[in-house]
Amino acid sequence: MKQNNIIEVNHLKVSFDEREVLKDVSFSVSQGDVTVILGGSGSGKSTILKHLLGLFPVEAGVVNLLDQDIATLEEKNELDFYLKLGVFYQNGALLNSLTVGDNVALPLEQHTDLPPRLIEEMVRTKLNLVNLEDAYYLYPSQLSGGMLKRAALARAIILDPPLLFCDEPGAGLDPVSLAALDELILKLRDQLGMTVVMVTHEVSSILRIADKILFVEDGVIGFDGTLSSARKSSLPSLKDFFTVGTGGKKG
Ligand SMILES: Nc1ncnc2c1ncn2[C@@H]1O[C@H](COP(=O)(O)OP(=O)(O)OP(=O)(O)O)[C@@H](O)[C@H]1O
Ligand SMILES: [Mg+2]
């Protein structure tokens, strides 16, 4: 694995019911970058994320994360390995019967033997980070949509994962809440050194946070490069993405 690469995917192929969704996908992700996976609906973005997360077995190709080929991961090391991967889904629902504090504490309670006092301190630190310091005793039903997302984000990062995966985290948020969520993601990158891989359709978000763009089309990575090179790309489908997404304005 190349130094500084925290993810390397080589020749990943995925078929569902004999239909080839990913034909030959190769890319790498550098440590400390926010990488955005772009592509049309059904192009296979979530499928890529799910393979990175080990939710499906790798049938063909190699998926290497944190210097580990996930196909050769030993069962006894699986839990420790996957706990290093933070996950934040668009419907990353919290449990309604638990307070925000207890929701965020769950992974610590399930996977560590830390004393309650320390767990509470760690939860409060993360709630501060996502600007929800006053929500510790609130229930999910008492939070706004943006607050719910930030609470789910706090839970996703409670174990300080070096890698965070997000699938459309901003879906359904108003522009102000979306910008706040983006700012948080940048904070995770800049203050905690987290590497973030995100699927999103929100062009405003992409322009704010993406270091690198991976564009999925026809089962392959049709574009792989920096945000600024993506904006200058002559690839028609990628161009459309940016022009349609910004209402036709070129900025
Ligand atoms: N578990 C599965 N079984 C069968 N087909 C699947 C499965 N998961 C995904 N697919 C198919 O694979 C293709 C890619 O799906 P995927 O969810 O990765 O798309 P996507 O790029 O994330 O789309 P969207 O932007 O709409 O979320 C789709 O045609 C989908 O129907
Ligand atoms: Mg998807």
mmCIF file of N, CA, C and O and ligand atoms in Angstrom, residues 16-17 19 21 39-47 50 56 168 201, ligand 1:
data_model
loop_
_atom_site.group_PDB
_atom_site.id
_atom_site.type_symbol
_atom_site.label_atom_id
_atom_site.label_comp_id
_atom_site.label_asym_id
_atom_site.label_seq_id
_atom_site.Cartn_x
_atom_site.Cartn_y
_atom_site.Cartn_z
ATOM 1 N N PHE A 16 -25.066 -8.173 -8.853
ATOM 2 C CA PHE A 16 -26.231 -8.617 -8.094
ATOM 3 C C PHE A 16 -27.096 -9.407 -9.056
ATOM 4 O O PHE A 16 -27.482 -8.875 -10.109
ATOM 5 N N ASP A 17 -27.407 -10.617 -8.731
ATOM 6 C CA ASP A 17 -28.242 -11.456 -9.589
ATOM 7 C C ASP A 17 -27.732 -11.416 -11.038
ATOM 8 O O ASP A 17 -28.503 -11.159 -11.961
ATOM 9 N N ARG A 19 -26.314 -9.264 -12.596
ATOM 10 C CA ARG A 19 -26.222 -7.943 -13.215
ATOM 11 C C ARG A 19 -24.984 -7.255 -12.652
ATOM 12 O O ARG A 19 -24.847 -7.096 -11.435
ATOM 13 N N VAL A 21 -22.910 -4.463 -11.483
ATOM 14 C CA VAL A 21 -23.105 -3.075 -11.045
ATOM 15 C C VAL A 21 -21.752 -2.347 -11.048
ATOM 16 O O VAL A 21 -21.642 -1.231 -11.548
ATOM 17 N N GLY A 39 -22.062 10.415 -8.511
ATOM 18 C CA GLY A 39 -22.539 9.557 -9.587
ATOM 19 C C GLY A 39 -24.043 9.540 -9.601
ATOM 20 O O GLY A 39 -24.682 9.890 -8.606
ATOM 21 N N GLY A 40 -24.611 9.121 -10.718
ATOM 22 C CA GLY A 40 -26.063 9.101 -10.857
ATOM 23 C C GLY A 40 -26.704 8.107 -9.906
ATOM 24 O O GLY A 40 -26.020 7.271 -9.306
ATOM 25 N N SER A 41 -28.026 8.199 -9.785
ATOM 26 C CA SER A 41 -28.758 7.268 -8.941
ATOM 27 C C SER A 41 -28.606 5.862 -9.519
ATOM 28 O O SER A 41 -28.768 5.655 -10.719
ATOM 29 N N GLY A 42 -28.271 4.915 -8.667
ATOM 30 C CA GLY A 42 -28.118 3.535 -9.111
ATOM 31 C C GLY A 42 -26.766 3.226 -9.732
ATOM 32 O O GLY A 42 -26.543 2.118 -10.222
ATOM 33 N N SER A 43 -25.846 4.188 -9.697
ATOM 34 C CA SER A 43 -24.535 3.948 -10.328
ATOM 35 C C SER A 43 -23.651 3.030 -9.472
ATOM 36 O O SER A 43 -22.692 2.456 -9.983
ATOM 37 N N GLY A 44 -23.969 2.919 -8.201
ATOM 38 C CA GLY A 44 -23.203 1.987 -7.364
ATOM 39 C C GLY A 44 -22.417 2.640 -6.238
ATOM 40 O O GLY A 44 -21.545 2.011 -5.641
ATOM 41 N N LYS A 45 -22.758 3.874 -5.909
ATOM 42 C CA LYS A 45 -22.021 4.595 -4.854
ATOM 43 C C LYS A 45 -22.174 3.911 -3.490
ATOM 44 O O LYS A 45 -21.187 3.657 -2.807
ATOM 45 N N SER A 46 -23.412 3.630 -3.132
ATOM 46 C CA SER A 46 -23.629 2.991 -1.826
ATOM 47 C C SER A 46 -23.036 1.584 -1.828
ATOM 48 O O SER A 46 -22.541 1.111 -0.798
ATOM 49 N N THR A 47 -23.077 0.955 -2.992
ATOM 50 C CA THR A 47 -22.492 -0.388 -3.100
ATOM 51 C C THR A 47 -20.990 -0.336 -2.804
ATOM 52 O O THR A 47 -20.449 -1.210 -2.114
ATOM 53 N N LYS A 50 -20.611 0.105 0.952
ATOM 54 C CA LYS A 50 -20.927 -1.123 1.691
ATOM 55 C C LYS A 50 -19.803 -2.142 1.580
ATOM 56 O O LYS A 50 -19.564 -2.908 2.514
ATOM 57 N N PHE A 56 -20.608 -6.606 2.521
ATOM 58 C CA PHE A 56 -20.721 -7.662 1.514
ATOM 59 C C PHE A 56 -19.334 -8.282 1.346
ATOM 60 O O PHE A 56 -18.339 -7.566 1.425
ATOM 61 N N GLU A 168 -24.918 10.162 2.105
ATOM 62 C CA GLU A 168 -25.883 11.260 2.029
ATOM 63 C C GLU A 168 -26.253 11.806 3.410
ATOM 64 O O GLU A 168 -27.425 11.822 3.791
ATOM 65 N N HIS A 201 -25.132 14.200 -2.967
ATOM 66 C CA HIS A 201 -25.583 14.833 -4.205
ATOM 67 C C HIS A 201 -25.562 16.342 -4.070
ATOM 68 O O HIS A 201 -25.857 17.053 -5.014
HETATM 69 N N1 LIG B 1 -28.410 -5.931 -2.096
HETATM 70 C C1 LIG B 1 -28.703 -5.713 -3.387
HETATM 71 N N2 LIG B 1 -29.308 -6.680 -4.129
HETATM 72 C C2 LIG B 1 -29.597 -6.492 -5.432
HETATM 73 N N3 LIG B 1 -29.324 -5.350 -6.099
HETATM 74 C C3 LIG B 1 -28.725 -4.351 -5.425
HETATM 75 C C4 LIG B 1 -28.397 -4.477 -4.036
HETATM 76 N N4 LIG B 1 -27.814 -3.312 -3.639
HETATM 77 C C5 LIG B 1 -27.787 -2.511 -4.713
HETATM 78 N N5 LIG B 1 -28.338 -3.132 -5.798
HETATM 79 C C6 LIG B 1 -28.434 -2.573 -7.146
HETATM 80 O O1 LIG B 1 -27.165 -2.054 -7.495
HETATM 81 C C7 LIG B 1 -27.293 -0.810 -8.181
HETATM 82 C C8 LIG B 1 -26.485 0.244 -7.454
HETATM 83 O O2 LIG B 1 -27.113 0.522 -6.213
HETATM 84 P P1 LIG B 1 -26.533 1.579 -5.197
HETATM 85 O O3 LIG B 1 -27.415 1.555 -4.016
HETATM 86 O O4 LIG B 1 -25.101 1.305 -4.974
HETATM 87 O O5 LIG B 1 -26.691 2.932 -6.017
HETATM 88 P P2 LIG B 1 -26.355 4.433 -5.610
HETATM 89 O O6 LIG B 1 -25.339 4.937 -6.573
HETATM 90 O O7 LIG B 1 -26.027 4.498 -4.170
HETATM 91 O O8 LIG B 1 -27.745 5.161 -5.936
HETATM 92 P P3 LIG B 1 -28.528 6.344 -5.131
HETATM 93 O O9 LIG B 1 -27.860 7.614 -5.527
HETATM 94 O O10 LIG B 1 -29.904 6.260 -5.700
HETATM 95 O O11 LIG B 1 -28.449 6.050 -3.678
HETATM 96 C C9 LIG B 1 -28.780 -0.522 -8.266
HETATM 97 O O12 LIG B 1 -29.229 -0.926 -9.543
HETATM 98 C C10 LIG B 1 -29.388 -1.389 -7.198
HETATM 99 O O13 LIG B 1 -30.668 -1.815 -7.565
#
